[in-house]
Amino acid sequence: MSDALPRVTVIGAGYWGPNLIRNFHELGALASVCDLDPAKLASIRERFGKIETTTDLDLVLADPSIEAVAIATPAQTHHALAMRALKAGKHVMVEKPLTLAVAESEELVAPAAALNRVLMVGHIQQFNPAAEALFKLVDDGTLGDIVHIECRRLDLGKLRSHENVFWSFAPHDIAFILSLAGGAYPEQVTAHGSAILQPGIHDTVHADLRFPTFSAHIHVSWLHPEKQHQTVVVGTKQMAIFSDTWPEGRLWYGEEPLAQGKLKLIDKGFDRLGDTLRVRSGGENLVPYTPAEPLKAELRHFLHCVRTGDKPRTDGQTGLNVVRILSAVDAALAMRP
């Protein structure tokens, strides 16, 4: 196994692509950038300096020195581009969602496994250091057994005409819940919502996911006056709130920087005394964590998996399960116009 970083080409230099380009470049893993628009490539060269760019994907896929590609193009192109890359022997990272259809996602997961290629989906929230601290609270038993998860992702916009708010906002929350579920898939998915601004395109959605040992609720809306990105995890021992919209502060212990402000551990719940349930209301503590840029941590994880063959935290199967739940919610919404 080589110690050298894999060389990665970023496909797509539009909205999200420049963020991938910057981070892969800073990590020393960027091989080139591919986009059909020469003007976007010119902008990338102007911004980042001496970076190889091309409009010809075939050249990228034929280059044996390029081990992996990161796809940041419109979701409707993900299936075709990822399939071409896998068949060319490349490891693949795809921004969420993996595809727009369950069948298309299944068609990517199978060849990735057969070809022993890494297929990873970009669910950046998993790599937020406060979120990682929450995972640790679950793993080490601090919260006890999970009994309920509630996610809220609310904002005023960004309105989209090609997808509803659940497809736009919920993939990160679904992936987060699936991680906390330890790979379990919900036994039941139900949903209701409202399409107010554009006929047939839901602006607000409430979805319930029933797992074997806990329940989860997701509320998303782009018709809300305040931005909220919050996940509440209710355990049998304690509760925790992770909020990406709470302000973050810095702490210093010796020379080691720490952050706090986005994760709160709460000693509240119910204690059972015989047949009686009594409210337990203890203290609250902000949980410290080591600050880091989530995207850089995510890309570093992808590079590690390419080099070692380790399974990505947000692998193709996770991406497929996210698309399955998105599609199940669509089906539930269609039954309740």
GROMACS .gro file of C-alpha atoms in nm:
model
  337
    1MET     CA    1   0.000   0.000   0.000
    2SER     CA    2   0.141   0.337  -0.105
    3ASP     CA    3   0.171   0.619   0.147
    4ALA     CA    4   0.116   0.877  -0.128
    5LEU     CA    5  -0.224   1.042  -0.138
    6PRO     CA    6  -0.458   0.927  -0.416
    7ARG     CA    7  -0.490   1.172  -0.706
    8VAL     CA    8  -0.848   1.294  -0.746
    9THR     CA    9  -1.028   1.474  -1.028
   10VAL     CA   10  -1.326   1.689  -0.932
   11ILE     CA   11  -1.605   1.662  -1.189
   12GLY     CA   12  -1.820   1.975  -1.179
   13ALA     CA   13  -1.703   2.330  -1.111
   14GLY     CA   14  -2.040   2.491  -1.048
   15TYR     CA   15  -2.207   2.559  -0.712
   16TRP     CA   16  -2.040   2.305  -0.480
   17GLY     CA   17  -1.745   2.195  -0.691
   18PRO     CA   18  -1.513   2.485  -0.595
   19ASN     CA   19  -1.540   2.381  -0.228
   20LEU     CA   20  -1.422   2.030  -0.317
   21ILE     CA   21  -1.149   2.174  -0.541
   22ARG     CA   22  -1.018   2.402  -0.264
   23ASN     CA   23  -1.006   2.125  -0.005
   24PHE     CA   24  -0.854   1.856  -0.228
   25HIS     CA   25  -0.599   2.117  -0.341
   26GLU     CA   26  -0.510   2.205   0.019
   27LEU     CA   27  -0.481   1.834   0.102
   28GLY     CA   28  -0.240   1.786  -0.189
   29ALA     CA   29  -0.464   1.533  -0.367
   30LEU     CA   30  -0.612   1.735  -0.654
   31ALA     CA   31  -0.515   1.599  -0.996
   32SER     CA   32  -0.745   1.806  -1.216
   33VAL     CA   33  -1.088   1.962  -1.262
   34CYS     CA   34  -1.334   1.855  -1.531
   35ASP     CA   35  -1.633   2.060  -1.646
   36LEU     CA   36  -1.816   2.110  -1.975
   37ASP     CA   37  -1.809   2.489  -1.938
   38PRO     CA   38  -1.472   2.646  -2.037
   39ALA     CA   39  -1.569   2.968  -1.858
   40LYS     CA   40  -1.602   2.785  -1.526
   41LEU     CA   41  -1.266   2.619  -1.579
   42ALA     CA   42  -1.108   2.957  -1.655
   43SER     CA   43  -1.252   3.089  -1.329
   44ILE     CA   44  -1.105   2.792  -1.141
   45ARG     CA   45  -0.760   2.851  -1.291
   46GLU     CA   46  -0.780   3.219  -1.202
   47ARG     CA   47  -0.879   3.139  -0.844
   48PHE     CA   48  -0.645   2.850  -0.769
   49GLY     CA   49  -0.350   2.906  -1.002
   50LYS     CA   50  -0.172   2.620  -1.177
   51ILE     CA   51  -0.445   2.357  -1.179
   52GLU     CA   52  -0.502   2.113  -1.464
   53THR     CA   53  -0.847   2.152  -1.620
   54THR     CA   54  -1.029   1.975  -1.901
   55THR     CA   55  -1.368   1.949  -2.068
   56ASP     CA   56  -1.297   1.588  -2.174
   57LEU     CA   57  -1.404   1.331  -1.915
   58ASP     CA   58  -1.272   1.047  -2.131
   59LEU     CA   59  -0.918   1.180  -2.082
   60VAL     CA   60  -0.967   1.175  -1.706
   61LEU     CA   61  -1.107   0.823  -1.702
   62ALA     CA   62  -0.829   0.694  -1.926
   63ASP     CA   63  -0.551   0.837  -1.706
   64PRO     CA   64  -0.415   0.556  -1.483
   65SER     CA   65  -0.253   0.808  -1.247
   66ILE     CA   66  -0.596   0.937  -1.144
   67GLU     CA   67  -0.733   0.692  -0.887
   68ALA     CA   68  -1.056   0.865  -0.792
   69VAL     CA   69  -1.316   1.119  -0.896
   70ALA     CA   70  -1.544   1.342  -0.688
   71ILE     CA   71  -1.872   1.423  -0.862
   72ALA     CA   72  -2.035   1.759  -0.787
   73THR     CA   73  -2.275   1.792  -1.079
   74PRO     CA   74  -2.658   1.816  -1.089
   75ALA     CA   75  -2.817   1.510  -0.926
   76GLN     CA   76  -2.977   1.389  -1.248
   77THR     CA   77  -2.627   1.329  -1.390
   78HIS     CA   78  -2.489   1.135  -1.091
   79HIS     CA   79  -2.585   0.787  -1.211
   80ALA     CA   80  -2.433   0.814  -1.558
   81LEU     CA   81  -2.112   0.982  -1.444
   82ALA     CA   82  -2.055   0.753  -1.147
   83MET     CA   83  -2.119   0.444  -1.359
   84ARG     CA   84  -1.867   0.557  -1.621
   85ALA     CA   85  -1.610   0.623  -1.352
   86LEU     CA   86  -1.662   0.287  -1.179
   87LYS     CA   87  -1.638   0.098  -1.507
   88ALA     CA   88  -1.311   0.283  -1.573
   89GLY     CA   89  -1.178   0.150  -1.243
   90LYS     CA   90  -1.199   0.474  -1.046
   91HIS     CA   91  -1.300   0.516  -0.685
   92VAL     CA   92  -1.599   0.751  -0.665
   93MET     CA   93  -1.733   1.012  -0.427
   94VAL     CA   94  -2.074   1.156  -0.518
   95GLU     CA   95  -2.239   1.454  -0.355
   96LYS     CA   96  -2.582   1.381  -0.206
   97PRO     CA   97  -2.819   1.246  -0.314
   98LEU     CA   98  -2.650   0.943  -0.469
   99THR     CA   99  -2.911   0.942  -0.748
  100LEU     CA  100  -3.273   1.044  -0.798
  101ALA     CA  101  -3.412   0.689  -0.815
  102VAL     CA  102  -3.378   0.373  -0.607
  103ALA     CA  103  -3.306   0.156  -0.912
  104GLU     CA  104  -3.025   0.387  -1.025
  105SER     CA  105  -2.866   0.380  -0.680
  106GLU     CA  106  -2.885   0.000  -0.673
  107GLU     CA  107  -2.714  -0.007  -1.012
  108LEU     CA  108  -2.415   0.181  -0.864
  109VAL     CA  109  -2.380  -0.010  -0.537
  110ALA     CA  110  -2.350  -0.352  -0.704
  111PRO     CA  111  -2.062  -0.277  -0.947
  112ALA     CA  112  -1.872  -0.079  -0.683
  113ALA     CA  113  -1.870  -0.389  -0.464
  114ALA     CA  114  -1.793  -0.624  -0.754
  115LEU     CA  115  -1.503  -0.407  -0.873
  116ASN     CA  116  -1.375  -0.345  -0.519
  117ARG     CA  117  -1.404   0.030  -0.569
  118VAL     CA  118  -1.490   0.282  -0.298
  119LEU     CA  119  -1.830   0.444  -0.349
  120MET     CA  120  -1.891   0.723  -0.098
  121VAL     CA  121  -2.174   0.975  -0.076
  122GLY     CA  122  -2.111   1.328   0.046
  123HIS     CA  123  -2.313   1.369   0.365
  124ILE     CA  124  -2.102   1.643   0.522
  125GLN     CA  125  -2.298   1.671   0.849
  126GLN     CA  126  -2.158   1.333   0.957
  127PHE     CA  127  -1.814   1.495   0.975
  128ASN     CA  128  -1.908   1.800   1.180
  129PRO     CA  129  -1.693   1.768   1.494
  130ALA     CA  130  -1.994   1.838   1.716
  131ALA     CA  131  -2.186   1.561   1.540
  132GLU     CA  132  -1.892   1.326   1.589
  133ALA     CA  133  -1.897   1.414   1.959
  134LEU     CA  134  -2.268   1.323   1.965
  135PHE     CA  135  -2.193   0.986   1.803
  136LYS     CA  136  -1.940   0.927   2.082
  137LEU     CA  137  -2.202   1.003   2.349
  138VAL     CA  138  -2.421   0.736   2.190
  139ASP     CA  139  -2.141   0.482   2.144
  140ASP     CA  140  -2.005   0.511   2.499
  141GLY     CA  141  -2.350   0.474   2.655
  142THR     CA  142  -2.375   0.824   2.802
  143LEU     CA  143  -2.726   0.868   2.662
  144GLY     CA  144  -2.835   0.512   2.730
  145ASP     CA  145  -3.050   0.343   2.467
  146ILE     CA  146  -3.193   0.572   2.200
  147VAL     CA  147  -3.573   0.592   2.215
  148HIS     CA  148  -3.644   0.891   1.990
  149ILE     CA  149  -3.468   1.124   1.745
  150GLU     CA  150  -3.612   1.452   1.621
  151CYS     CA  151  -3.460   1.657   1.338
  152ARG     CA  152  -3.560   2.007   1.233
  153ARG     CA  153  -3.415   2.176   0.925
  154LEU     CA  154  -3.600   2.502   0.865
  155ASP     CA  155  -3.525   2.819   0.671
  156LEU     CA  156  -3.679   3.084   0.446
  157GLY     CA  157  -3.575   2.936   0.109
  158LYS     CA  158  -3.389   2.836  -0.094
  159LEU     CA  159  -3.694   2.760  -0.311
  160ARG     CA  160  -3.646   2.501  -0.583
  161SER     CA  161  -3.870   2.417  -0.875
  162HIS     CA  162  -3.724   2.074  -0.962
  163GLU     CA  163  -3.751   1.908  -0.618
  164ASN     CA  164  -3.953   1.937  -0.300
  165VAL     CA  165  -3.816   2.053   0.033
  166PHE     CA  166  -3.768   1.698   0.161
  167TRP     CA  167  -3.529   1.607  -0.122
  168SER     CA  168  -3.356   1.943  -0.078
  169PHE     CA  169  -3.317   1.950   0.302
  170ALA     CA  170  -3.365   1.602   0.447
  171PRO     CA  171  -3.085   1.380   0.301
  172HIS     CA  172  -2.836   1.489   0.568
  173ASP     CA  173  -3.086   1.423   0.848
  174ILE     CA  174  -3.179   1.082   0.707
  175ALA     CA  175  -2.812   0.981   0.684
  176PHE     CA  176  -2.758   1.108   1.039
  177ILE     CA  177  -3.048   0.901   1.171
  178LEU     CA  178  -2.929   0.592   0.983
  179SER     CA  179  -2.585   0.630   1.143
  180LEU     CA  180  -2.739   0.652   1.489
  181ALA     CA  181  -2.948   0.345   1.401
  182GLY     CA  182  -2.630   0.144   1.348
  183GLY     CA  183  -2.724   0.031   0.999
  184ALA     CA  184  -3.087  -0.058   1.075
  185TYR     CA  185  -3.350   0.042   0.819
  186PRO     CA  186  -3.691   0.179   0.924
  187GLU     CA  187  -3.978  -0.068   0.938
  188GLN     CA  188  -4.227   0.203   0.846
  189VAL     CA  189  -4.212   0.546   0.679
  190THR     CA  190  -4.507   0.786   0.688
  191ALA     CA  191  -4.531   1.153   0.592
  192HIS     CA  192  -4.756   1.451   0.536
  193GLY     CA  193  -4.690   1.804   0.417
  194SER     CA  194  -4.810   2.114   0.236
  195ALA     CA  195  -4.746   2.249  -0.114
  196ILE     CA  196  -4.828   2.618  -0.084
  197LEU     CA  197  -4.608   2.821  -0.318
  198GLN     CA  198  -4.580   2.584  -0.614
  199PRO     CA  199  -4.842   2.322  -0.707
  200GLY     CA  200  -4.718   1.970  -0.642
  201ILE     CA  201  -4.389   2.080  -0.478
  202HIS     CA  202  -4.405   2.048  -0.101
  203ASP     CA  203  -4.271   2.343   0.100
  204THR     CA  204  -4.317   2.178   0.440
  205VAL     CA  205  -4.290   1.808   0.523
  206HIS     CA  206  -4.322   1.604   0.842
  207ALA     CA  207  -4.190   1.247   0.815
  208ASP     CA  208  -4.196   0.969   1.074
  209LEU     CA  209  -3.952   0.678   1.061
  210ARG     CA  210  -4.026   0.375   1.278
  211PHE     CA  211  -3.724   0.159   1.365
  212PRO     CA  212  -3.729  -0.166   1.565
  213THR     CA  213  -3.614   0.004   1.888
  214PHE     CA  214  -3.684   0.377   1.844
  215SER     CA  215  -3.878   0.635   1.646
  216ALA     CA  216  -3.755   0.935   1.448
  217HIS     CA  217  -3.927   1.248   1.323
  218ILE     CA  218  -3.802   1.487   1.053
  219HIS     CA  219  -3.953   1.833   1.001
  220VAL     CA  220  -3.824   2.033   0.704
  221SER     CA  221  -3.951   2.360   0.561
  222TRP     CA  222  -3.831   2.645   0.341
  223LEU     CA  223  -4.125   2.855   0.466
  224HIS     CA  224  -3.987   2.940   0.810
  225PRO     CA  225  -3.872   3.282   0.934
  226GLU     CA  226  -3.575   3.148   1.133
  227LYS     CA  227  -3.295   2.918   1.024
  228GLN     CA  228  -3.283   2.605   1.238
  229HIS     CA  229  -3.066   2.296   1.191
  230GLN     CA  230  -3.121   2.088   1.502
  231THR     CA  231  -3.114   1.721   1.603
  232VAL     CA  232  -3.248   1.604   1.939
  233VAL     CA  233  -3.153   1.255   2.059
  234VAL     CA  234  -3.356   1.118   2.350
  235GLY     CA  235  -3.195   0.836   2.545
  236THR     CA  236  -3.300   0.629   2.843
  237LYS     CA  237  -3.031   0.800   3.056
  238GLN     CA  238  -2.986   1.150   2.913
  239MET     CA  239  -3.068   1.365   2.612
  240ALA     CA  240  -2.857   1.564   2.368
  241ILE     CA  241  -2.917   1.849   2.127
  242PHE     CA  242  -2.690   1.912   1.828
  243SER     CA  243  -2.757   2.245   1.657
  244ASP     CA  244  -2.549   2.359   1.363
  245THR     CA  245  -2.706   2.706   1.390
  246TRP     CA  246  -2.601   2.776   1.748
  247PRO     CA  247  -2.295   3.003   1.772
  248GLU     CA  248  -1.966   2.829   1.833
  249GLY     CA  249  -1.713   2.947   2.089
  250ARG     CA  250  -1.349   2.855   2.142
  251LEU     CA  251  -1.192   2.714   2.456
  252TRP     CA  252  -0.826   2.663   2.536
  253TYR     CA  253  -0.688   2.387   2.757
  254GLY     CA  254  -0.312   2.443   2.763
  255GLU     CA  255  -0.213   2.476   2.399
  256GLU     CA  256  -0.495   2.257   2.265
  257PRO     CA  257  -0.786   2.449   2.108
  258LEU     CA  258  -1.135   2.319   2.174
  259ALA     CA  259  -1.475   2.441   2.065
  260GLN     CA  260  -1.817   2.433   2.226
  261GLY     CA  261  -2.163   2.567   2.162
  262LYS     CA  262  -2.319   2.330   1.909
  263LEU     CA  263  -2.372   2.024   2.130
  264LYS     CA  264  -2.555   2.020   2.463
  265LEU     CA  265  -2.586   1.723   2.700
  266ILE     CA  266  -2.903   1.742   2.912
  267ASP     CA  267  -2.977   1.534   3.220
  268LYS     CA  268  -3.352   1.517   3.173
  269GLY     CA  269  -3.601   1.237   3.124
  270PHE     CA  270  -3.838   1.012   3.316
  271ASP     CA  271  -3.762   0.780   3.605
  272ARG     CA  272  -3.996   0.488   3.667
  273LEU     CA  273  -4.085   0.416   4.028
  274GLY     CA  274  -4.312   0.114   4.024
  275ASP     CA  275  -4.609   0.213   3.811
  276THR     CA  276  -4.528   0.583   3.837
  277LEU     CA  277  -4.325   0.793   3.593
  278ARG     CA  278  -4.155   1.098   3.738
  279VAL     CA  279  -3.986   1.376   3.546
  280ARG     CA  280  -3.612   1.400   3.602
  281SER     CA  281  -3.472   1.747   3.545
  282GLY     CA  282  -3.099   1.776   3.601
  283GLY     CA  283  -2.831   2.003   3.465
  284GLU     CA  284  -2.718   2.096   3.116
  285ASN     CA  285  -2.361   2.099   2.986
  286LEU     CA  286  -2.206   2.217   2.662
  287VAL     CA  287  -1.991   1.934   2.526
  288PRO     CA  288  -1.644   2.041   2.404
  289TYR     CA  289  -1.497   1.906   2.081
  290THR     CA  290  -1.191   1.964   1.865
  291PRO     CA  291  -1.271   2.224   1.594
  292ALA     CA  292  -1.231   2.115   1.232
  293GLU     CA  293  -1.370   2.197   0.889
  294PRO     CA  294  -1.630   1.926   0.820
  295LEU     CA  295  -1.570   1.917   0.444
  296LYS     CA  296  -1.195   1.874   0.482
  297ALA     CA  297  -1.253   1.594   0.734
  298GLU     CA  298  -1.496   1.428   0.493
  299LEU     CA  299  -1.253   1.442   0.201
  300ARG     CA  300  -0.966   1.322   0.418
  301HIS     CA  301  -1.185   1.023   0.512
  302PHE     CA  302  -1.252   0.951   0.143
  303LEU     CA  303  -0.880   0.958   0.065
  304HIS     CA  304  -0.813   0.726   0.359
  305CYS     CA  305  -1.073   0.477   0.235
  306VAL     CA  306  -0.933   0.485  -0.119
  307ARG     CA  307  -0.584   0.417   0.010
  308THR     CA  308  -0.672   0.153   0.270
  309GLY     CA  309  -0.986  -0.008   0.129
  310ASP     CA  310  -1.178   0.073   0.448
  311LYS     CA  311  -1.555   0.107   0.421
  312PRO     CA  312  -1.662   0.474   0.410
  313ARG     CA  313  -1.882   0.601   0.689
  314THR     CA  314  -2.132   0.715   0.425
  315ASP     CA  315  -2.089   0.438   0.171
  316GLY     CA  316  -2.299   0.353  -0.133
  317GLN     CA  317  -2.538   0.140   0.071
  318THR     CA  318  -2.605   0.434   0.302
  319GLY     CA  319  -2.665   0.654  -0.002
  320LEU     CA  320  -2.904   0.392  -0.142
  321ASN     CA  321  -3.097   0.374   0.187
  322VAL     CA  322  -3.126   0.753   0.193
  323VAL     CA  323  -3.276   0.749  -0.158
  324ARG     CA  324  -3.512   0.468  -0.054
  325ILE     CA  325  -3.644   0.679   0.234
  326LEU     CA  326  -3.671   0.990   0.015
  327SER     CA  327  -3.873   0.788  -0.235
  328ALA     CA  328  -4.091   0.637   0.040
  329VAL     CA  329  -4.172   0.986   0.167
  330ASP     CA  330  -4.261   1.095  -0.188
  331ALA     CA  331  -4.498   0.799  -0.212
  332ALA     CA  332  -4.657   0.886   0.123
  333LEU     CA  333  -4.702   1.250   0.021
  334ALA     CA  334  -4.864   1.144  -0.307
  335MET     CA  335  -5.128   0.954  -0.110
  336ARG     CA  336  -5.216   1.266   0.093
  337PRO     CA  337  -5.248   1.553  -0.158
   0.00000   0.00000   0.00000
